[in-house]
Tab-separated table of C-alpha atoms in Angstrom:
chain	number	residue	atom	x	y	z
A	1	UNK	CA	-0.257	131.589	227.013
A	2	UNK	CA	-0.688	128.276	228.804
A	3	UNK	CA	0.141	125.190	226.755
A	4	UNK	CA	-2.663	122.688	226.402
A	5	UNK	CA	-1.951	119.152	227.577
A	6	UNK	CA	-1.208	116.506	224.994
A	7	UNK	CA	-4.024	114.017	224.340
A	8	UNK	CA	-4.282	111.569	227.214
A	9	UNK	CA	-2.298	113.742	229.673
A	10	UNK	CA	-3.561	115.659	232.728
A	11	UNK	CA	-3.440	119.442	232.769
A	12	UNK	CA	-0.112	120.460	234.416
A	13	UNK	CA	-1.751	123.447	236.117
A	14	UNK	CA	-4.143	123.054	239.087
A	15	UNK	CA	-5.435	125.247	241.932
A	16	UNK	CA	-3.907	124.838	245.408
A	17	UNK	CA	-6.884	124.375	247.797
A	18	UNK	CA	-5.187	126.152	250.712
A	19	UNK	CA	-3.910	129.277	248.946
A	20	UNK	CA	-6.213	129.481	245.968
A	21	UNK	CA	-3.176	130.043	243.744
A	22	UNK	CA	-2.213	128.162	240.612
A	23	UNK	CA	0.170	125.322	241.405
A	24	UNK	CA	1.878	122.670	239.330
A	25	UNK	CA	-0.047	119.447	239.506
A	26	UNK	CA	1.924	116.257	239.882
A	27	UNK	CA	1.306	114.075	236.813
A	28	UNK	CA	0.187	110.574	237.714
A	29	UNK	CA	2.854	108.026	238.408
A	30	UNK	CA	3.631	105.650	235.575
A	31	UNK	CA	1.892	102.277	236.129
A	32	UNK	CA	5.209	100.519	235.588
A	33	UNK	CA	7.079	102.083	238.460
A	34	UNK	CA	4.440	103.918	240.464
A	35	UNK	CA	5.488	102.125	243.622
A	36	UNK	CA	8.875	103.836	243.546
A	37	UNK	CA	8.018	107.224	242.017
A	38	UNK	CA	5.678	109.622	243.809
A	39	UNK	CA	4.838	111.593	240.679
A	40	UNK	CA	4.881	111.311	236.944
A	41	UNK	CA	7.324	112.779	234.451
A	42	UNK	CA	7.515	116.377	233.342
A	43	UNK	CA	5.642	117.074	230.110
A	44	UNK	CA	8.877	117.398	228.126
A	45	UNK	CA	10.191	114.166	229.686
A	46	UNK	CA	7.041	112.383	228.575
A	47	UNK	CA	7.485	113.709	225.057
A	48	UNK	CA	11.119	112.652	224.713
A	49	UNK	CA	10.493	109.292	226.370
A	50	UNK	CA	7.412	108.141	224.467
A	51	UNK	CA	7.912	105.715	221.591
A	52	UNK	CA	4.429	104.443	220.759
A	53	UNK	CA	4.337	106.709	217.713
A	54	UNK	CA	6.802	104.436	215.963
A	55	UNK	CA	7.180	101.210	217.929
A	56	UNK	CA	3.521	100.289	217.451
A	57	UNK	CA	4.844	98.684	214.246
A	58	UNK	CA	6.083	95.913	216.542
A	59	UNK	CA	2.571	94.975	217.646
A	60	UNK	CA	2.404	91.569	215.955
A	61	UNK	CA	5.855	90.590	217.189
A	62	UNK	CA	5.112	91.833	220.708
A	63	UNK	CA	1.935	89.784	220.879
A	64	UNK	CA	3.630	86.696	219.429
A	65	UNK	CA	6.431	86.964	221.993
A	66	UNK	CA	3.978	87.441	224.855
A	67	UNK	CA	1.884	84.440	223.779
A	68	UNK	CA	5.006	82.255	223.633
A	69	UNK	CA	6.092	83.517	227.054
A	70	UNK	CA	2.651	82.933	228.602
A	71	UNK	CA	2.446	79.421	227.174
A	72	UNK	CA	5.866	78.626	228.614
A	73	UNK	CA	4.973	80.054	232.037
A	74	UNK	CA	1.868	77.862	232.091
A	75	UNK	CA	3.744	74.788	230.869
A	76	UNK	CA	6.365	75.245	233.598
A	77	UNK	CA	3.788	75.780	236.347
A	78	UNK	CA	5.096	79.280	237.022
A	79	UNK	CA	1.578	80.607	236.520
A	80	UNK	CA	-1.713	78.723	236.510
A	81	UNK	CA	-2.566	77.096	233.199
A	82	UNK	CA	-5.967	78.789	233.300
A	83	UNK	CA	-4.312	82.203	233.610
A	84	UNK	CA	-2.004	81.389	230.721
A	85	UNK	CA	-5.046	80.482	228.635
A	86	UNK	CA	-6.829	83.720	229.528
A	87	UNK	CA	-3.710	85.728	228.696
A	88	UNK	CA	-3.321	84.088	225.293
A	89	UNK	CA	-7.004	84.570	224.455
A	90	UNK	CA	-6.784	88.213	225.487
A	91	UNK	CA	-3.699	88.755	223.359
A	92	UNK	CA	-5.499	87.247	220.370
A	93	UNK	CA	-8.333	89.721	220.953
A	94	UNK	CA	-5.859	92.617	221.061
A	95	UNK	CA	-4.213	91.481	217.830
A	96	UNK	CA	-7.629	91.455	216.180
A	97	UNK	CA	-8.416	94.950	217.483
A	98	UNK	CA	-5.158	96.374	216.167
A	99	UNK	CA	-5.551	94.783	212.759
A	100	UNK	CA	-9.134	96.056	212.538
A	101	UNK	CA	-7.958	99.577	213.395
A	102	UNK	CA	-9.968	99.936	216.599
A	103	UNK	CA	-7.190	99.634	219.210
A	104	UNK	CA	-6.801	102.787	221.364
A	105	UNK	CA	-3.056	103.492	221.370
A	106	UNK	CA	-2.224	105.800	224.298
A	107	UNK	CA	0.868	108.012	224.438
A	108	UNK	CA	0.852	108.059	228.251
A	109	UNK	CA	1.589	104.310	228.198
A	110	UNK	CA	4.848	105.074	226.359
A	111	UNK	CA	5.340	102.074	224.136
A	112	UNK	CA	3.737	99.112	222.412
A	113	UNK	CA	4.537	96.777	225.313
A	114	UNK	CA	2.640	98.779	227.946
A	115	UNK	CA	-0.207	99.580	225.572
A	116	UNK	CA	-0.759	95.871	224.995
A	117	UNK	CA	-0.373	94.992	228.665
A	118	UNK	CA	-2.769	97.733	229.795
A	119	UNK	CA	-5.410	96.642	227.303
A	120	UNK	CA	-4.932	93.034	228.387
A	121	UNK	CA	-5.696	94.071	231.978
A	122	UNK	CA	-8.894	95.744	230.788
A	123	UNK	CA	-9.922	92.567	228.998
A	124	UNK	CA	-9.027	89.834	231.504
A	125	UNK	CA	-8.407	91.584	234.800
A	126	UNK	CA	-5.672	90.718	237.354
A	127	UNK	CA	-4.444	87.659	235.444
A	128	UNK	CA	-2.836	90.085	232.982
A	129	UNK	CA	-0.354	91.091	235.685
A	130	UNK	CA	1.126	87.587	235.634
A	131	UNK	CA	2.310	87.892	232.035
A	132	UNK	CA	5.411	89.870	232.912
A	133	UNK	CA	6.671	87.206	235.328
A	134	UNK	CA	10.280	86.208	234.530
A	135	UNK	CA	10.834	88.813	231.843
A	136	UNK	CA	11.735	92.485	231.449
A	137	UNK	CA	10.991	95.020	228.782
A	138	UNK	CA	14.672	94.675	227.943
A	139	UNK	CA	14.470	91.078	226.738
A	140	UNK	CA	10.930	91.668	225.502
A	141	UNK	CA	11.888	94.478	223.111
A	142	UNK	CA	15.050	92.688	221.977
A	143	UNK	CA	12.903	89.684	221.046
A	144	UNK	CA	10.221	91.779	219.346
A	145	UNK	CA	12.773	93.730	217.349
A	146	UNK	CA	14.627	90.603	216.274
A	147	UNK	CA	11.388	89.076	215.032
A	148	UNK	CA	10.597	92.262	213.099
A	149	UNK	CA	14.067	92.544	211.549
A	150	UNK	CA	13.953	88.860	210.599
A	151	UNK	CA	10.762	89.509	208.645
A	152	UNK	CA	12.306	92.632	207.077
A	153	UNK	CA	15.282	90.580	205.884
A	154	UNK	CA	12.912	88.104	204.280
A	155	UNK	CA	10.906	90.902	202.596
A	156	UNK	CA	14.060	92.438	201.202
A	157	UNK	CA	15.307	89.099	199.906
A	158	UNK	CA	12.029	88.520	198.064
A	159	UNK	CA	12.176	91.985	196.507
A	160	UNK	CA	15.755	91.552	195.330
A	161	UNK	CA	14.874	88.161	193.886
A	162	UNK	CA	12.165	89.800	191.797
A	163	UNK	CA	14.622	92.455	190.628
A	164	UNK	CA	17.093	89.757	189.625
A	165	UNK	CA	14.351	88.017	187.650
A	166	UNK	CA	13.667	91.239	185.741
A	167	UNK	CA	17.364	91.704	184.959
A	168	UNK	CA	17.809	88.084	183.878
A	169	UNK	CA	14.843	88.301	181.501
A	170	UNK	CA	16.243	91.426	179.854
A	171	UNK	CA	19.708	89.860	179.679
A	172	UNK	CA	18.260	86.810	177.955
A	173	UNK	CA	16.617	88.972	175.298
A	174	UNK	CA	19.800	90.962	174.713
A	175	UNK	CA	22.519	88.338	175.057
A	176	UNK	CA	23.950	89.385	171.655
A	177	UNK	CA	23.100	93.124	171.657
A	178	UNK	CA	26.446	94.877	171.292
A	179	UNK	CA	27.201	97.995	173.335
A	180	UNK	CA	30.372	99.740	174.491
A	181	UNK	CA	31.834	98.670	177.801
A	182	UNK	CA	33.446	101.424	179.819
A	183	UNK	CA	36.260	102.050	182.237
A	184	UNK	CA	36.647	105.562	183.689
A	185	UNK	CA	33.392	106.244	181.764
A	186	UNK	CA	35.503	106.043	178.599
A	187	UNK	CA	34.731	103.538	175.854
A	188	UNK	CA	36.918	100.517	176.457
A	189	UNK	CA	35.842	97.257	174.772
A	190	UNK	CA	32.656	95.944	173.180
A	191	UNK	CA	30.370	93.958	175.462
A	192	UNK	CA	26.747	92.895	175.205
A	193	UNK	CA	23.855	94.561	176.964
A	194	UNK	CA	22.910	91.192	178.430
A	195	UNK	CA	26.382	90.787	179.896
A	196	UNK	CA	26.166	94.264	181.419
A	197	UNK	CA	22.817	93.533	183.087
A	198	UNK	CA	24.066	90.241	184.489
A	199	UNK	CA	26.734	92.167	186.396
A	200	UNK	CA	23.927	93.658	188.493
A	201	UNK	CA	22.398	90.226	188.972
A	202	UNK	CA	25.658	89.243	190.671
A	203	UNK	CA	25.663	92.382	192.828
A	204	UNK	CA	22.132	91.779	194.046
A	205	UNK	CA	23.017	88.129	194.569
A	206	UNK	CA	25.708	89.196	197.004
A	207	UNK	CA	23.179	91.470	198.699
A	208	UNK	CA	20.868	88.505	199.170
A	209	UNK	CA	23.701	86.439	200.629
A	210	UNK	CA	24.358	89.218	203.163
A	211	UNK	CA	20.679	89.163	204.099
A	212	UNK	CA	20.809	85.407	204.599
A	213	UNK	CA	23.946	85.713	206.717
A	214	UNK	CA	22.306	88.397	208.835
A	215	UNK	CA	19.216	86.253	209.334
A	216	UNK	CA	21.283	83.267	210.422
A	217	UNK	CA	23.225	85.364	212.937
A	218	UNK	CA	20.191	87.010	214.518
A	219	UNK	CA	18.214	83.796	214.949
A	220	UNK	CA	18.856	83.396	218.688
A	221	UNK	CA	16.102	84.229	221.142
A	222	UNK	CA	16.753	86.810	223.903
A	223	UNK	CA	13.522	86.055	225.779
A	224	UNK	CA	14.277	84.834	229.300
A	225	UNK	CA	17.324	87.048	229.753
A	226	UNK	CA	15.080	89.413	231.764
A	227	UNK	CA	16.580	92.804	232.561
A	228	UNK	CA	20.221	91.732	232.265
A	229	UNK	CA	21.007	88.851	234.647
A	230	UNK	CA	18.485	86.147	233.839
A	231	UNK	CA	15.724	85.045	236.228
A	232	UNK	CA	15.349	82.698	239.222
A	233	UNK	CA	12.132	81.227	237.802
A	234	UNK	CA	12.420	77.738	236.235
A	235	UNK	CA	11.736	78.941	232.709
A	236	UNK	CA	12.190	76.873	229.545
A	237	UNK	CA	14.030	79.164	227.149
A	238	UNK	CA	14.332	76.433	224.537
A	239	UNK	CA	10.540	76.235	224.390
A	240	UNK	CA	10.032	79.951	223.741
A	241	UNK	CA	12.868	80.001	221.227
A	242	UNK	CA	11.367	77.093	219.355
A	243	UNK	CA	7.847	78.555	219.459
A	244	UNK	CA	9.082	81.815	217.910
A	245	UNK	CA	11.107	80.108	215.192
A	246	UNK	CA	14.554	80.799	216.619
A	247	UNK	CA	17.342	78.253	216.335
A	248	UNK	CA	18.326	78.512	219.984
A	249	UNK	CA	18.282	80.788	223.030
A	250	UNK	CA	21.005	83.406	223.409
A	251	UNK	CA	23.984	82.286	225.474
A	252	UNK	CA	24.582	85.391	227.614
A	253	UNK	CA	21.870	87.491	229.234
A	254	UNK	CA	23.941	90.697	229.272
A	255	UNK	CA	24.696	90.442	225.588
A	256	UNK	CA	21.144	89.418	224.736
A	257	UNK	CA	19.512	92.591	226.018
A	258	UNK	CA	22.208	95.002	224.815
A	259	UNK	CA	22.873	93.514	221.376
A	260	UNK	CA	21.714	95.433	218.311
A	261	UNK	CA	24.176	93.851	215.904
A	262	UNK	CA	21.231	92.269	214.119
A	263	UNK	CA	19.858	95.728	213.319
A	264	UNK	CA	23.281	96.932	212.215
A	265	UNK	CA	23.707	93.828	210.053
A	266	UNK	CA	20.402	94.594	208.385
A	267	UNK	CA	21.246	98.267	207.869
A	268	UNK	CA	24.709	97.423	206.517
A	269	UNK	CA	23.224	94.991	204.002
A	270	UNK	CA	20.538	97.542	203.128
A	271	UNK	CA	23.092	100.318	202.631
A	272	UNK	CA	25.242	98.177	200.319
A	273	UNK	CA	22.158	97.133	198.352
A	274	UNK	CA	21.226	100.813	198.083
A	275	UNK	CA	24.657	101.564	196.632
A	276	UNK	CA	24.089	98.884	193.986
A	277	UNK	CA	20.631	100.270	193.238
A	278	UNK	CA	22.109	103.744	192.957
A	279	UNK	CA	24.771	102.584	190.497
A	280	UNK	CA	22.163	100.966	188.262
A	281	UNK	CA	19.933	104.016	188.580
A	282	UNK	CA	22.830	106.247	187.502
A	283	UNK	CA	23.400	104.113	184.424
A	284	UNK	CA	19.720	104.281	183.506
A	285	UNK	CA	19.837	108.071	183.811
A	286	UNK	CA	22.863	108.171	181.495
A	287	UNK	CA	21.419	105.657	179.039
A	288	UNK	CA	18.150	107.624	178.805
A	289	UNK	CA	19.869	110.916	178.020
A	290	UNK	CA	19.529	112.295	174.487
A	291	UNK	CA	23.315	112.309	174.175
A	292	UNK	CA	23.479	108.542	174.744
A	293	UNK	CA	20.040	107.170	173.870
A	294	UNK	CA	20.759	103.529	174.700
A	295	UNK	CA	17.350	102.978	176.327
A	296	UNK	CA	13.995	104.609	176.850
A	297	UNK	CA	11.605	104.436	179.768
A	298	UNK	CA	7.891	104.680	179.157
A	299	UNK	CA	5.719	107.355	180.712
A	300	UNK	CA	5.061	104.914	183.562
A	301	UNK	CA	8.521	105.713	184.959
A	302	UNK	CA	9.221	109.226	183.655
A	303	UNK	CA	7.817	112.674	184.343
A	304	UNK	CA	7.443	115.842	182.308
A	305	UNK	CA	8.616	119.387	182.810
A	306	UNK	CA	6.537	122.313	184.020
A	307	UNK	CA	8.005	124.516	181.283
A	308	UNK	CA	9.561	122.286	178.604
A	309	UNK	CA	6.876	120.146	176.971
A	310	UNK	CA	9.324	117.865	175.180
A	311	UNK	CA	10.979	116.530	178.327
A	312	UNK	CA	10.782	112.923	179.582
A	313	UNK	CA	12.747	112.889	182.803
A	314	UNK	CA	13.899	109.576	184.369
A	315	UNK	CA	12.761	110.726	187.807
A	316	UNK	CA	12.161	107.232	189.192
A	317	UNK	CA	15.818	106.365	188.611
A	318	UNK	CA	16.978	109.695	190.011
A	319	UNK	CA	14.951	109.189	193.183
A	320	UNK	CA	16.319	105.676	193.681
A	321	UNK	CA	19.788	107.166	193.289
A	322	UNK	CA	19.033	109.849	195.873
A	323	UNK	CA	17.352	107.613	198.438
A	324	UNK	CA	20.554	105.619	198.892
A	325	UNK	CA	21.582	108.520	201.119
A	326	UNK	CA	18.778	107.731	203.559
A	327	UNK	CA	19.910	104.129	203.903
A	328	UNK	CA	23.566	104.999	204.329
A	329	UNK	CA	22.532	107.633	206.886
A	330	UNK	CA	20.401	105.124	208.796
A	331	UNK	CA	23.394	102.816	209.191
A	332	UNK	CA	25.671	105.638	210.285
A	333	UNK	CA	23.077	106.919	212.737
A	334	UNK	CA	22.656	103.618	214.562
A	335	UNK	CA	26.403	102.973	214.610
A	336	UNK	CA	26.821	106.304	216.400
A	337	UNK	CA	24.026	105.499	218.869
A	338	UNK	CA	25.664	102.195	219.814
A	339	UNK	CA	29.341	103.129	219.793
A	340	UNK	CA	29.695	104.314	223.399
A	341	UNK	CA	27.168	102.243	225.327
A	342	UNK	CA	28.343	100.204	228.334
A	343	UNK	CA	26.583	96.950	229.137
A	344	UNK	CA	23.765	96.309	229.466
A	345	UNK	CA	20.655	98.208	228.297
A	346	UNK	CA	20.557	102.005	227.991
A	347	UNK	CA	17.632	104.144	226.886
A	348	UNK	CA	19.739	105.317	223.947
A	349	UNK	CA	18.747	102.030	222.330
A	350	UNK	CA	15.185	103.279	221.911
A	351	UNK	CA	16.701	105.130	218.932
A	352	UNK	CA	17.362	101.829	217.162
A	353	UNK	CA	13.951	101.348	215.589
A	354	UNK	CA	13.235	104.440	213.533
A	355	UNK	CA	16.286	104.083	211.258
A	356	UNK	CA	15.462	100.411	210.694
A	357	UNK	CA	11.808	101.161	209.948
A	358	UNK	CA	12.869	103.947	207.575
A	359	UNK	CA	15.334	101.612	205.867
A	360	UNK	CA	12.711	98.918	205.383
A	361	UNK	CA	10.235	101.393	203.870
A	362	UNK	CA	12.829	103.055	201.650
A	363	UNK	CA	14.598	99.948	200.447
A	364	UNK	CA	11.357	98.137	199.681
A	365	UNK	CA	10.159	101.091	197.608
A	366	UNK	CA	13.451	101.451	195.742
A	367	UNK	CA	13.787	97.748	194.930
A	368	UNK	CA	10.223	97.585	193.626
A	369	UNK	CA	10.693	100.751	191.559
A	370	UNK	CA	13.926	99.419	190.078
A	371	UNK	CA	12.344	96.088	189.151
A	372	UNK	CA	9.583	98.016	187.419
A	373	UNK	CA	12.061	100.176	185.521
A	374	UNK	CA	14.141	97.210	184.385
A	375	UNK	CA	11.035	95.502	182.992
A	376	UNK	CA	10.004	98.781	181.363
A	377	UNK	CA	13.376	99.440	179.665
A	378	UNK	CA	13.203	99.676	175.876
A	379	UNK	CA	16.784	99.183	174.621
A	380	UNK	CA	17.952	100.807	171.370
A	381	UNK	CA	20.358	98.252	169.822
A	382	UNK	CA	21.135	100.578	166.891
A	383	UNK	CA	22.344	103.358	169.176
A	384	UNK	CA	24.323	100.904	171.276
A	385	UNK	CA	26.088	99.410	168.266
A	386	UNK	CA	26.795	102.837	166.778
A	387	UNK	CA	28.462	103.875	170.039
A	388	UNK	CA	30.466	100.637	170.077
A	389	UNK	CA	31.877	101.563	166.663
A	390	UNK	CA	33.384	104.742	168.085
A	391	UNK	CA	36.595	105.067	170.053
A	392	UNK	CA	38.635	102.161	168.593
A	393	UNK	CA	37.083	99.586	170.945
A	394	UNK	CA	38.686	96.664	169.077
A	395	UNK	CA	42.227	97.886	169.697
A	396	UNK	CA	42.765	95.235	172.362
A	397	UNK	CA	41.589	92.589	169.883
A	398	UNK	CA	44.292	93.813	167.475
A	399	UNK	CA	46.946	93.604	170.198
A	400	UNK	CA	45.746	90.110	171.151
A	401	UNK	CA	45.942	89.050	167.470
A	402	UNK	CA	49.571	90.249	167.251
A	403	UNK	CA	50.385	88.171	170.320
A	404	UNK	CA	48.403	85.108	169.303
A	405	UNK	CA	49.301	84.984	165.575
A	406	UNK	CA	52.688	86.692	165.322
A	407	UNK	CA	53.990	85.606	168.729
A	408	UNK	CA	54.896	89.125	169.855
A	409	UNK	CA	55.303	89.967	173.540
A	410	UNK	CA	52.165	91.747	174.696
A	411	UNK	CA	54.007	94.961	175.567
A	412	UNK	CA	55.441	95.161	172.046
A	413	UNK	CA	52.023	94.352	170.580
A	414	UNK	CA	50.516	97.087	172.758
A	415	UNK	CA	53.036	99.608	171.415
A	416	UNK	CA	52.403	98.623	167.766
A	417	UNK	CA	48.638	98.803	168.280
A	418	UNK	CA	48.987	102.264	169.795
A	419	UNK	CA	50.756	103.476	166.632
A	420	UNK	CA	47.998	101.969	164.467
A	421	UNK	CA	45.295	103.637	166.581
A	422	UNK	CA	47.036	106.978	166.176
A	423	UNK	CA	47.171	106.425	162.411
A	424	UNK	CA	43.437	105.714	162.306
A	425	UNK	CA	42.693	108.700	164.526
A	426	UNK	CA	44.728	111.023	162.331
A	427	UNK	CA	42.838	109.759	159.280
A	428	UNK	CA	39.437	109.894	161.051
A	429	UNK	CA	38.821	106.235	160.252
A	430	UNK	CA	37.988	103.084	162.142
A	431	UNK	CA	40.582	100.368	162.577
A	432	UNK	CA	38.713	98.081	160.177
A	433	UNK	CA	38.784	100.835	157.525
A	434	UNK	CA	42.595	101.073	157.346
A	435	UNK	CA	44.366	99.612	154.312
A	436	UNK	CA	46.444	96.508	154.834
A	437	UNK	CA	49.456	98.333	153.397
A	438	UNK	CA	49.138	101.011	156.082
A	439	UNK	CA	49.143	98.367	158.776
A	440	UNK	CA	52.115	96.593	157.215
A	441	UNK	CA	54.043	99.867	157.127
A	442	UNK	CA	53.975	99.695	160.924
A	443	UNK	CA	54.335	95.899	161.290
A	444	UNK	CA	55.233	94.075	158.048
A	445	UNK	CA	54.075	90.645	159.253
A	446	UNK	CA	50.433	91.682	159.602
A	447	UNK	CA	48.178	89.820	157.158
A	448	UNK	CA	44.620	90.346	155.879
A	449	UNK	CA	43.439	87.866	158.509
A	450	UNK	CA	43.701	90.653	161.071
A	451	UNK	CA	40.480	92.197	159.751
A	452	UNK	CA	38.549	89.191	161.044
A	453	UNK	CA	39.032	90.416	164.621
A	454	UNK	CA	38.398	94.127	164.108
A	455	UNK	CA	34.593	94.151	164.063
A	456	UNK	CA	32.668	94.615	167.292
A	457	UNK	CA	30.723	91.396	166.690
A	458	UNK	CA	33.957	89.449	166.287
A	459	UNK	CA	35.303	91.069	169.432
A	460	UNK	CA	32.409	90.054	171.686
A	461	UNK	CA	32.187	86.604	170.103
A	462	UNK	CA	35.841	85.968	170.916
A	463	UNK	CA	35.454	86.654	174.655
A	464	UNK	CA	34.634	83.056	175.487
A	465	UNK	CA	36.478	82.775	178.798
A	466	UNK	CA	34.205	81.818	181.723
A	467	UNK	CA	32.312	84.915	182.787
A	468	UNK	CA	33.058	86.602	179.468
A	469	UNK	CA	30.803	88.624	177.194
A	470	UNK	CA	30.529	86.231	174.239
A	471	UNK	CA	26.801	85.799	173.471
A	472	UNK	CA	27.070	82.039	173.947
A	473	UNK	CA	28.599	82.592	177.377
A	474	UNK	CA	25.943	85.160	178.239
A	475	UNK	CA	23.169	82.701	177.415
A	476	UNK	CA	24.878	80.089	179.583
A	477	UNK	CA	25.163	82.664	182.375
A	478	UNK	CA	21.469	83.522	182.062
A	479	UNK	CA	20.537	79.869	182.529
A	480	UNK	CA	22.951	79.505	185.427
A	481	UNK	CA	21.594	82.654	187.078
A	482	UNK	CA	18.058	81.310	186.883
A	483	UNK	CA	19.243	78.160	188.659
A	484	UNK	CA	21.243	80.017	191.306
A	485	UNK	CA	18.911	82.860	192.181
A	486	UNK	CA	15.315	82.175	191.106
């Protein structure tokens, strides 16, 4: 069975005119390097080499970079001003065609750069051939990709800001809602639900700072580095950098075309943000369980079961938790692509875009879903407080009281408190339910004043150190978070 040619390709089988036998037809030479190559690539080479299926997402950045380059070439007298004008007008027409969905992307032209250039030639004729003066696809794609990643960083920052706003609003409403705080997933000390949510506000704040750092580092323009060594044409790199919103031109042409640190920076920040999203998603899954029951999600963010009609599954949270694997994998994949590459450009670097595009799609979806879930959360303060009453969560408050009031060394107070906890456990009672005489049998100097610190409300109210869980501190932190992040 003879394979059919892919759309846009010539049939690889032809008839030899001399012998009348089937013979392999030479595919047409690529328009980029037809002067050097007598024939085109094998069908499988074309398939592995083509990137238009994914890099067409760079169309706006490619056109913006080409317009800036053409304007600079005209300004410098490297090409005629009239040609520069025709090129820019043609590029505007192409942008309009793509955005209207009527641009004919062609696989045989490999990538977004050649698709745009070929269409430009159709529109304006030979003047289109002047556009590539003093540049290479190497500096062209590095510039396009930087512009795209810069926009992705800004999109992610905006999404995380919205998520922080949702968390801060919930924290404000629940600044005094008592719940158990955990270490090792064991009940440890009482905290407030608002305090717990603000911890994630800080995490996502650090994520946003990483995004800002990454944006600042990438904001140097590679355009004008050409293939690897620069160009003999009298270009104005500062002009193109400024036109495209970069702070400056890159300092070294070899580094400029082979650098993908900006993509790795983005993926590293995305992977860490995904870990934070996954941690919050895991807590929501736990909180929604019937065994815990701290919160509920509405049917907007839950699904049912095909067999158990009573089920309300927190699938949105579970999927956010799972999708962190994609983002971590994207970072690992690009690190492996880059780890062994000598300077300057290698075709391996064509593999840089798909993991970044996947990360942008996945992270944007997960951040938006998490913001929706946080706004949708319906806390159950009764269940939270009931859980905070279990497990002797005010034991540390008792030890602190022995230190503060009786002047005991903390280690001795810790030991005495441990004996009192064991007494309460043996009697199946809470610390606040023990008789004063029982406490005094262990430490005679204990007075009735100790009961003032053994309620969960007293415990959280006492944690007034900066960053602590006292409701007054939480409200202050909410206000401060609004100022810092929103």
